[in-house]
């Protein structure tokens, strides 16, 4: 008590934490110089995943500094409250923190009802969005992997199969359910997943905008603690030849995603041209009916006073250079020009 909360937040999460608070601070509004609560209800608030430092304790006398600093992941929910105290109305930030634990207890665990999670990446492989639901399964915090290469998460030995998957996505627009393949967890191990794939193709540029994968976990990693720091030696297991092969396959997948005029794009193009054709035939049918409307109009004009008729003879589409539109009998009856 009395310490700054931000001291307990992991250095890598402090920027995200600060931006959440500043965006939340926009909620209370000032009316006539006094702070008033915005119409939002008390239970609305932003959320984020954040690592908080564990208390190191003082059991070891004065050697606290020598002990390893450990952080635990939490889901934080922010709400702002207006509280009346001696100094008047004050805004307090209330943080509700729920800890995350690894979803796995034993190596290669098969979980009965795992929660599926979504990952979205752009056509160049850039990871744009990851569900917070993925945290207990993968161990990554969303802010750690956003804007990183999503293809790096795939197991090198599964890249050949995934190349076929991406070819199918480009050809068909998606894939109902893939075969099992491996995704890397934060601790350097792999979980086995099956994925439902979909994509969005821009109908104008005919280019793939993003790929969306809904992942269903089939089997847990060998090391069940997904939050454990990865071993530094592990990545060295892959030889240079394997690394080069993986890079070639990843580059190939990116190239596949950036190929223009795929089947779904073609379908989108056909849909657009069909709309144009429908509109054209609609306009033609209007114009074909035109003479009939014109005859009716001529009869109405002839019945009207001659002074109006003479003036209206120089009118174009109900707009006359000689008089205001409101003293014209025929302006409202003017056919589509």
mmCIF file of C-alpha atoms in Angstrom:
data_model
loop_
_atom_site.group_PDB
_atom_site.id
_atom_site.type_symbol
_atom_site.label_atom_id
_atom_site.label_comp_id
_atom_site.label_asym_id
_atom_site.label_seq_id
_atom_site.Cartn_x
_atom_site.Cartn_y
_atom_site.Cartn_z
ATOM 1 C CA UNK A 1 0.000 0.000 0.000
ATOM 2 C CA UNK A 2 1.300 3.428 -0.912
ATOM 3 C CA UNK A 3 3.452 2.074 -3.780
ATOM 4 C CA UNK A 4 2.859 3.011 -7.411
ATOM 5 C CA UNK A 5 0.948 0.235 -9.177
ATOM 6 C CA UNK A 6 2.965 0.722 -12.363
ATOM 7 C CA UNK A 7 6.089 -0.433 -10.457
ATOM 8 C CA UNK A 8 4.551 -3.910 -10.393
ATOM 9 C CA UNK A 9 3.704 -3.948 -14.117
ATOM 10 C CA UNK A 10 6.193 -5.663 -16.441
ATOM 11 C CA UNK A 11 8.317 -3.066 -18.323
ATOM 12 C CA UNK A 12 7.174 -4.472 -21.684
ATOM 13 C CA UNK A 13 3.501 -3.954 -20.725
ATOM 14 C CA UNK A 14 3.771 -0.422 -19.335
ATOM 15 C CA UNK A 15 3.032 1.364 -22.622
ATOM 16 C CA UNK A 16 -0.072 -0.759 -23.249
ATOM 17 C CA UNK A 17 -1.138 -0.235 -19.630
ATOM 18 C CA UNK A 18 -0.715 3.560 -19.863
ATOM 19 C CA UNK A 19 -2.616 3.766 -23.170
ATOM 20 C CA UNK A 20 -5.528 1.799 -21.651
ATOM 21 C CA UNK A 21 -5.751 4.290 -18.775
ATOM 22 C CA UNK A 22 -5.538 7.370 -21.002
ATOM 23 C CA UNK A 23 -8.236 6.007 -23.324
ATOM 24 C CA UNK A 24 -10.376 5.255 -20.254
ATOM 25 C CA UNK A 25 -9.845 8.731 -18.821
ATOM 26 C CA UNK A 26 -11.753 10.165 -21.757
ATOM 27 C CA UNK A 27 -14.934 8.665 -20.254
ATOM 28 C CA UNK A 28 -15.684 11.213 -17.460
ATOM 29 C CA UNK A 29 -16.752 14.557 -18.953
ATOM 30 C CA UNK A 30 -16.596 18.095 -17.596
ATOM 31 C CA UNK A 31 -19.887 19.997 -17.385
ATOM 32 C CA UNK A 32 -19.892 23.612 -16.103
ATOM 33 C CA UNK A 33 -16.439 23.141 -14.611
ATOM 34 C CA UNK A 34 -17.405 20.098 -12.561
ATOM 35 C CA UNK A 35 -16.550 16.506 -13.284
ATOM 36 C CA UNK A 36 -19.602 14.487 -14.217
ATOM 37 C CA UNK A 37 -20.030 10.838 -14.964
ATOM 38 C CA UNK A 38 -20.621 10.077 -18.609
ATOM 39 C CA UNK A 39 -23.764 8.105 -19.451
ATOM 40 C CA UNK A 40 -21.712 4.889 -19.471
ATOM 41 C CA UNK A 41 -22.617 2.484 -16.700
ATOM 42 C CA UNK A 42 -20.200 1.509 -13.968
ATOM 43 C CA UNK A 43 -19.600 -1.992 -15.311
ATOM 44 C CA UNK A 44 -18.280 -0.847 -18.701
ATOM 45 C CA UNK A 45 -14.517 -0.661 -18.850
ATOM 46 C CA UNK A 46 -11.563 -1.661 -20.957
ATOM 47 C CA UNK A 47 -9.626 -4.878 -20.494
ATOM 48 C CA UNK A 48 -6.060 -5.930 -21.193
ATOM 49 C CA UNK A 49 -3.700 -8.807 -20.512
ATOM 50 C CA UNK A 50 -0.734 -7.735 -18.413
ATOM 51 C CA UNK A 51 2.145 -9.281 -16.434
ATOM 52 C CA UNK A 52 2.349 -8.274 -12.773
ATOM 53 C CA UNK A 53 5.417 -8.799 -10.604
ATOM 54 C CA UNK A 54 5.166 -11.399 -7.876
ATOM 55 C CA UNK A 55 5.978 -10.316 -4.337
ATOM 56 C CA UNK A 56 9.460 -11.560 -3.520
ATOM 57 C CA UNK A 57 9.040 -11.603 0.269
ATOM 58 C CA UNK A 58 11.574 -10.749 2.967
ATOM 59 C CA UNK A 59 12.298 -14.215 4.363
ATOM 60 C CA UNK A 60 15.868 -14.110 3.122
ATOM 61 C CA UNK A 61 16.783 -11.053 5.189
ATOM 62 C CA UNK A 62 18.333 -8.259 3.131
ATOM 63 C CA UNK A 63 19.136 -10.324 0.040
ATOM 64 C CA UNK A 64 15.787 -9.556 -1.660
ATOM 65 C CA UNK A 65 17.589 -7.981 -4.642
ATOM 66 C CA UNK A 66 19.367 -11.257 -5.452
ATOM 67 C CA UNK A 67 16.157 -13.275 -5.869
ATOM 68 C CA UNK A 68 14.754 -13.822 -9.377
ATOM 69 C CA UNK A 69 11.968 -11.438 -10.375
ATOM 70 C CA UNK A 70 8.942 -13.400 -11.566
ATOM 71 C CA UNK A 71 5.862 -12.037 -13.283
ATOM 72 C CA UNK A 72 2.394 -13.540 -13.501
ATOM 73 C CA UNK A 73 -0.066 -12.893 -16.350
ATOM 74 C CA UNK A 74 -3.417 -11.329 -15.425
ATOM 75 C CA UNK A 75 -6.517 -10.156 -17.228
ATOM 76 C CA UNK A 76 -7.050 -6.592 -15.972
ATOM 77 C CA UNK A 77 -10.422 -4.898 -16.140
ATOM 78 C CA UNK A 78 -10.363 -1.102 -15.735
ATOM 79 C CA UNK A 79 -13.258 0.980 -14.439
ATOM 80 C CA UNK A 80 -13.321 4.612 -13.341
ATOM 81 C CA UNK A 81 -15.322 5.663 -10.296
ATOM 82 C CA UNK A 82 -16.273 9.099 -9.058
ATOM 83 C CA UNK A 83 -15.903 9.190 -5.276
ATOM 84 C CA UNK A 84 -16.900 12.058 -2.995
ATOM 85 C CA UNK A 85 -14.346 12.614 -0.245
ATOM 86 C CA UNK A 86 -13.194 15.582 1.895
ATOM 87 C CA UNK A 87 -11.617 17.333 -1.110
ATOM 88 C CA UNK A 88 -14.762 16.999 -3.199
ATOM 89 C CA UNK A 89 -15.240 14.675 -6.160
ATOM 90 C CA UNK A 90 -12.261 12.517 -7.101
ATOM 91 C CA UNK A 91 -11.892 9.979 -9.910
ATOM 92 C CA UNK A 92 -10.461 6.618 -8.864
ATOM 93 C CA UNK A 93 -9.188 3.928 -11.184
ATOM 94 C CA UNK A 94 -10.428 0.515 -10.064
ATOM 95 C CA UNK A 95 -8.554 -2.515 -11.431
ATOM 96 C CA UNK A 96 -10.007 -5.989 -11.224
ATOM 97 C CA UNK A 97 -7.260 -8.565 -11.834
ATOM 98 C CA UNK A 98 -7.924 -12.216 -12.686
ATOM 99 C CA UNK A 99 -4.838 -14.468 -12.912
ATOM 100 C CA UNK A 100 -4.110 -16.656 -15.934
ATOM 101 C CA UNK A 101 -2.832 -20.199 -15.413
ATOM 102 C CA UNK A 102 -1.572 -22.611 -18.044
ATOM 103 C CA UNK A 103 -4.464 -24.684 -19.404
ATOM 104 C CA UNK A 104 -2.241 -27.785 -19.330
ATOM 105 C CA UNK A 105 -1.197 -29.869 -16.305
ATOM 106 C CA UNK A 106 0.639 -32.825 -17.892
ATOM 107 C CA UNK A 107 2.774 -33.278 -21.054
ATOM 108 C CA UNK A 108 0.847 -33.697 -24.352
ATOM 109 C CA UNK A 109 -2.456 -33.347 -22.530
ATOM 110 C CA UNK A 110 -5.723 -33.779 -24.428
ATOM 111 C CA UNK A 111 -8.211 -31.265 -23.009
ATOM 112 C CA UNK A 112 -11.898 -32.327 -23.096
ATOM 113 C CA UNK A 113 -13.471 -28.943 -23.980
ATOM 114 C CA UNK A 114 -10.840 -26.382 -24.981
ATOM 115 C CA UNK A 115 -12.021 -22.861 -25.883
ATOM 116 C CA UNK A 116 -11.231 -22.125 -29.564
ATOM 117 C CA UNK A 117 -9.341 -18.901 -30.280
ATOM 118 C CA UNK A 118 -8.967 -16.684 -33.351
ATOM 119 C CA UNK A 119 -5.793 -15.355 -34.977
ATOM 120 C CA UNK A 120 -5.964 -12.902 -37.890
ATOM 121 C CA UNK A 121 -3.014 -11.991 -40.100
ATOM 122 C CA UNK A 122 -2.546 -9.870 -43.217
ATOM 123 C CA UNK A 123 -1.393 -11.043 -46.662
ATOM 124 C CA UNK A 124 2.263 -10.394 -45.737
ATOM 125 C CA UNK A 125 1.953 -12.634 -42.660
ATOM 126 C CA UNK A 126 1.778 -9.758 -40.179
ATOM 127 C CA UNK A 127 -0.244 -10.827 -37.105
ATOM 128 C CA UNK A 128 -3.013 -8.232 -36.617
ATOM 129 C CA UNK A 129 -5.193 -9.781 -33.911
ATOM 130 C CA UNK A 130 -5.077 -12.643 -31.397
ATOM 131 C CA UNK A 131 -7.888 -13.556 -28.985
ATOM 132 C CA UNK A 132 -7.177 -13.061 -25.252
ATOM 133 C CA UNK A 133 -8.726 -16.567 -24.930
ATOM 134 C CA UNK A 134 -5.475 -17.902 -26.430
ATOM 135 C CA UNK A 135 -3.365 -16.798 -23.408
ATOM 136 C CA UNK A 136 -3.727 -19.948 -21.216
ATOM 137 C CA UNK A 137 -3.122 -22.193 -24.270
ATOM 138 C CA UNK A 138 -0.242 -20.404 -26.009
ATOM 139 C CA UNK A 139 1.268 -18.310 -23.185
ATOM 140 C CA UNK A 140 1.723 -15.194 -25.375
ATOM 141 C CA UNK A 141 0.282 -11.850 -24.378
ATOM 142 C CA UNK A 142 -1.550 -10.186 -27.304
ATOM 143 C CA UNK A 143 0.797 -7.174 -27.260
ATOM 144 C CA UNK A 144 3.859 -9.490 -27.533
ATOM 145 C CA UNK A 145 2.840 -11.110 -30.821
ATOM 146 C CA UNK A 146 0.793 -8.374 -32.526
ATOM 147 C CA UNK A 147 2.697 -7.033 -35.581
ATOM 148 C CA UNK A 148 5.012 -10.082 -35.568
ATOM 149 C CA UNK A 149 5.245 -12.697 -38.351
ATOM 150 C CA UNK A 150 2.368 -15.158 -37.797
ATOM 151 C CA UNK A 151 4.054 -17.748 -40.045
ATOM 152 C CA UNK A 152 6.911 -18.026 -37.509
ATOM 153 C CA UNK A 153 4.447 -19.707 -35.111
ATOM 154 C CA UNK A 154 4.041 -22.721 -37.424
ATOM 155 C CA UNK A 155 6.225 -25.805 -36.923
ATOM 156 C CA UNK A 156 8.882 -25.996 -39.715
ATOM 157 C CA UNK A 157 7.858 -29.585 -40.575
ATOM 158 C CA UNK A 158 4.217 -28.512 -41.125
ATOM 159 C CA UNK A 159 4.977 -25.644 -43.521
ATOM 160 C CA UNK A 160 4.660 -27.847 -46.622
ATOM 161 C CA UNK A 161 1.161 -28.943 -45.612
ATOM 162 C CA UNK A 162 0.253 -25.334 -44.662
ATOM 163 C CA UNK A 163 1.365 -24.160 -48.110
ATOM 164 C CA UNK A 164 -1.366 -26.417 -49.571
ATOM 165 C CA UNK A 165 -3.809 -24.990 -46.995
ATOM 166 C CA UNK A 166 -3.058 -21.412 -48.106
ATOM 167 C CA UNK A 167 -3.407 -22.418 -51.770
ATOM 168 C CA UNK A 168 -6.875 -23.790 -50.951
ATOM 169 C CA UNK A 169 -7.799 -20.607 -49.010
ATOM 170 C CA UNK A 170 -6.856 -18.514 -52.051
ATOM 171 C CA UNK A 171 -8.688 -20.824 -54.426
ATOM 172 C CA UNK A 172 -11.863 -21.393 -52.401
ATOM 173 C CA UNK A 173 -11.893 -18.436 -49.963
ATOM 174 C CA UNK A 174 -11.513 -20.707 -46.924
ATOM 175 C CA UNK A 175 -11.249 -24.239 -45.562
ATOM 176 C CA UNK A 176 -13.890 -25.898 -43.326
ATOM 177 C CA UNK A 177 -11.366 -27.744 -41.124
ATOM 178 C CA UNK A 178 -7.667 -28.486 -41.592
ATOM 179 C CA UNK A 179 -5.661 -31.560 -40.646
ATOM 180 C CA UNK A 180 -3.864 -31.331 -37.254
ATOM 181 C CA UNK A 181 -0.650 -29.251 -37.325
ATOM 182 C CA UNK A 182 1.581 -27.589 -34.707
ATOM 183 C CA UNK A 183 1.726 -24.006 -33.386
ATOM 184 C CA UNK A 184 4.551 -22.801 -31.166
ATOM 185 C CA UNK A 185 3.800 -21.827 -27.567
ATOM 186 C CA UNK A 186 5.590 -19.114 -25.593
ATOM 187 C CA UNK A 187 7.836 -21.695 -23.836
ATOM 188 C CA UNK A 188 9.208 -22.937 -27.184
ATOM 189 C CA UNK A 189 7.135 -26.154 -27.332
ATOM 190 C CA UNK A 190 4.227 -26.873 -29.694
ATOM 191 C CA UNK A 191 0.497 -27.522 -29.340
ATOM 192 C CA UNK A 192 -1.448 -29.493 -31.939
ATOM 193 C CA UNK A 193 -4.441 -27.692 -33.470
ATOM 194 C CA UNK A 194 -7.057 -28.078 -36.180
ATOM 195 C CA UNK A 195 -8.197 -24.861 -37.830
ATOM 196 C CA UNK A 196 -11.244 -23.470 -39.610
ATOM 197 C CA UNK A 197 -9.935 -20.972 -42.170
ATOM 198 C CA UNK A 198 -11.628 -18.014 -43.823
ATOM 199 C CA UNK A 199 -10.347 -14.969 -45.694
ATOM 200 C CA UNK A 200 -11.354 -11.540 -46.943
ATOM 201 C CA UNK A 201 -10.622 -10.530 -50.506
ATOM 202 C CA UNK A 202 -10.987 -6.896 -51.535
ATOM 203 C CA UNK A 203 -13.480 -6.861 -54.454
ATOM 204 C CA UNK A 204 -11.869 -3.759 -55.968
ATOM 205 C CA UNK A 205 -8.170 -4.606 -55.835
ATOM 206 C CA UNK A 206 -8.876 -8.391 -56.145
ATOM 207 C CA UNK A 207 -6.182 -8.854 -53.484
ATOM 208 C CA UNK A 208 -6.288 -10.872 -50.300
ATOM 209 C CA UNK A 209 -6.629 -8.498 -47.318
ATOM 210 C CA UNK A 210 -6.409 -10.943 -44.396
ATOM 211 C CA UNK A 211 -6.672 -14.578 -43.335
ATOM 212 C CA UNK A 212 -8.655 -15.621 -40.271
ATOM 213 C CA UNK A 213 -8.001 -18.888 -38.433
ATOM 214 C CA UNK A 214 -10.227 -20.303 -35.692
ATOM 215 C CA UNK A 215 -8.002 -22.778 -33.843
ATOM 216 C CA UNK A 216 -9.234 -25.860 -31.963
ATOM 217 C CA UNK A 217 -6.665 -27.482 -29.644
ATOM 218 C CA UNK A 218 -6.167 -31.210 -30.163
ATOM 219 C CA UNK A 219 -3.136 -31.809 -27.917
ATOM 220 C CA UNK A 220 -1.122 -29.789 -25.383
ATOM 221 C CA UNK A 221 2.659 -29.151 -25.440
ATOM 222 C CA UNK A 222 5.324 -31.465 -23.986
ATOM 223 C CA UNK A 223 6.126 -28.785 -21.388
ATOM 224 C CA UNK A 224 2.697 -28.018 -19.861
ATOM 225 C CA UNK A 225 3.756 -24.646 -18.359
ATOM 226 C CA UNK A 226 3.210 -22.345 -21.369
ATOM 227 C CA UNK A 227 4.265 -19.271 -19.338
ATOM 228 C CA UNK A 228 7.754 -20.613 -18.596
ATOM 229 C CA UNK A 229 10.598 -18.706 -20.258
ATOM 230 C CA UNK A 230 11.801 -20.515 -23.402
ATOM 231 C CA UNK A 231 15.164 -22.275 -23.206
ATOM 232 C CA UNK A 232 17.856 -20.295 -25.024
ATOM 233 C CA UNK A 233 19.469 -23.474 -26.437
ATOM 234 C CA UNK A 234 16.284 -24.853 -28.016
ATOM 235 C CA UNK A 235 16.232 -22.789 -31.234
ATOM 236 C CA UNK A 236 19.810 -23.957 -31.966
ATOM 237 C CA UNK A 237 18.539 -27.516 -32.604
ATOM 238 C CA UNK A 238 17.538 -26.588 -36.148
ATOM 239 C CA UNK A 239 20.459 -26.689 -38.554
ATOM 240 C CA UNK A 240 21.105 -23.958 -41.127
ATOM 241 C CA UNK A 241 19.725 -26.143 -43.928
ATOM 242 C CA UNK A 242 16.392 -26.545 -42.094
ATOM 243 C CA UNK A 243 16.217 -22.805 -41.321
ATOM 244 C CA UNK A 244 16.804 -21.946 -45.004
ATOM 245 C CA UNK A 245 14.149 -24.487 -46.102
ATOM 246 C CA UNK A 246 11.635 -23.038 -43.606
ATOM 247 C CA UNK A 247 12.333 -19.512 -44.838
ATOM 248 C CA UNK A 248 11.807 -20.566 -48.477
ATOM 249 C CA UNK A 249 8.455 -22.165 -47.571
ATOM 250 C CA UNK A 250 7.330 -19.096 -45.566
ATOM 251 C CA UNK A 251 8.282 -16.794 -48.458
ATOM 252 C CA UNK A 252 6.338 -19.074 -50.809
ATOM 253 C CA UNK A 253 3.217 -18.844 -48.594
ATOM 254 C CA UNK A 254 3.489 -15.021 -48.571
ATOM 255 C CA UNK A 255 3.845 -15.057 -52.371
ATOM 256 C CA UNK A 256 0.730 -17.283 -52.674
ATOM 257 C CA UNK A 257 -1.234 -14.834 -50.498
ATOM 258 C CA UNK A 258 -0.227 -11.877 -52.653
ATOM 259 C CA UNK A 259 -1.222 -13.410 -55.994
ATOM 260 C CA UNK A 260 -4.013 -11.438 -57.646
ATOM 261 C CA UNK A 261 -7.303 -12.623 -59.159
ATOM 262 C CA UNK A 262 -8.113 -15.687 -57.115
ATOM 263 C CA UNK A 263 -11.369 -17.628 -57.532
ATOM 264 C CA UNK A 264 -13.131 -15.746 -54.673
ATOM 265 C CA UNK A 265 -11.915 -12.455 -56.180
ATOM 266 C CA UNK A 266 -13.289 -13.594 -59.533
ATOM 267 C CA UNK A 267 -16.605 -14.355 -57.818
ATOM 268 C CA UNK A 268 -16.565 -10.917 -56.177
ATOM 269 C CA UNK A 269 -15.816 -9.379 -59.583
ATOM 270 C CA UNK A 270 -18.721 -11.283 -61.182
ATOM 271 C CA UNK A 271 -21.015 -10.163 -58.366
ATOM 272 C CA UNK A 272 -19.997 -6.543 -58.986
ATOM 273 C CA UNK A 273 -20.541 -6.828 -62.759
ATOM 274 C CA UNK A 274 -23.917 -8.536 -62.126
ATOM 275 C CA UNK A 275 -24.945 -5.547 -59.993
ATOM 276 C CA UNK A 276 -23.898 -3.234 -62.836
ATOM 277 C CA UNK A 277 -25.923 -5.273 -65.333
ATOM 278 C CA UNK A 278 -28.974 -5.238 -63.034
ATOM 279 C CA UNK A 279 -28.693 -1.477 -62.678
ATOM 280 C CA UNK A 280 -28.312 -1.010 -66.444
ATOM 281 C CA UNK A 281 -31.413 -3.097 -67.233
ATOM 282 C CA UNK A 282 -33.341 -1.234 -64.532
ATOM 283 C CA UNK A 283 -32.392 2.115 -66.091
ATOM 284 C CA UNK A 284 -33.287 0.830 -69.578
ATOM 285 C CA UNK A 285 -36.737 -0.281 -68.402
ATOM 286 C CA UNK A 286 -37.302 3.200 -66.953
ATOM 287 C CA UNK A 287 -36.310 4.834 -70.229
ATOM 288 C CA UNK A 288 -38.497 2.456 -72.290
ATOM 289 C CA UNK A 289 -41.535 3.584 -70.268
ATOM 290 C CA UNK A 290 -40.591 7.191 -70.972
ATOM 291 C CA UNK A 291 -42.912 8.195 -73.898
ATOM 292 C CA UNK A 292 -46.018 7.180 -71.955
ATOM 293 C CA UNK A 293 -45.156 9.541 -69.101
ATOM 294 C CA UNK A 294 -44.410 12.247 -71.659
ATOM 295 C CA UNK A 295 -47.870 11.947 -73.303
ATOM 296 C CA UNK A 296 -49.621 12.214 -69.959
ATOM 297 C CA UNK A 297 -47.517 15.254 -69.132
ATOM 298 C CA UNK A 298 -48.340 16.943 -72.448
ATOM 299 C CA UNK A 299 -52.062 16.532 -71.827
ATOM 300 C CA UNK A 300 -51.712 18.054 -68.354
ATOM 301 C CA UNK A 301 -49.766 20.981 -69.740
ATOM 302 C CA UNK A 302 -52.292 21.662 -72.493
ATOM 303 C CA UNK A 303 -55.076 21.772 -69.914
ATOM 304 C CA UNK A 304 -53.136 24.319 -67.921
ATOM 305 C CA UNK A 305 -53.125 28.074 -68.487
ATOM 306 C CA UNK A 306 -51.371 29.168 -71.666
ATOM 307 C CA UNK A 307 -49.057 31.594 -69.876
ATOM 308 C CA UNK A 308 -47.557 28.697 -67.877
ATOM 309 C CA UNK A 309 -47.405 26.458 -70.949
ATOM 310 C CA UNK A 310 -45.465 29.049 -72.980
ATOM 311 C CA UNK A 311 -42.971 29.568 -70.212
ATOM 312 C CA UNK A 312 -42.611 25.832 -69.612
ATOM 313 C CA UNK A 313 -41.760 25.227 -73.218
ATOM 314 C CA UNK A 314 -38.199 26.421 -72.505
ATOM 315 C CA UNK A 315 -37.855 24.436 -69.294
ATOM 316 C CA UNK A 316 -35.202 21.771 -68.962
ATOM 317 C CA UNK A 317 -35.971 19.069 -66.388
ATOM 318 C CA UNK A 318 -38.225 21.388 -64.384
ATOM 319 C CA UNK A 319 -35.651 24.201 -64.183
ATOM 320 C CA UNK A 320 -36.443 27.367 -66.075
ATOM 321 C CA UNK A 321 -34.197 30.360 -66.618
ATOM 322 C CA UNK A 322 -37.295 32.673 -66.614
ATOM 323 C CA UNK A 323 -39.067 32.030 -63.332
ATOM 324 C CA UNK A 324 -38.869 30.364 -59.943
ATOM 325 C CA UNK A 325 -39.564 26.663 -59.812
ATOM 326 C CA UNK A 326 -42.514 27.161 -57.466
ATOM 327 C CA UNK A 327 -44.778 28.926 -59.985
ATOM 328 C CA UNK A 328 -44.419 26.129 -62.535
ATOM 329 C CA UNK A 329 -47.317 23.719 -62.863
ATOM 330 C CA UNK A 330 -45.231 21.080 -64.649
ATOM 331 C CA UNK A 331 -42.040 21.098 -62.564
ATOM 332 C CA UNK A 332 -43.203 18.249 -60.320
ATOM 333 C CA UNK A 333 -44.432 16.224 -63.300
ATOM 334 C CA UNK A 334 -41.193 16.522 -65.267
ATOM 335 C CA UNK A 335 -40.049 13.049 -66.376
ATOM 336 C CA UNK A 336 -36.674 11.518 -65.605
ATOM 337 C CA UNK A 337 -34.067 13.231 -67.766
#
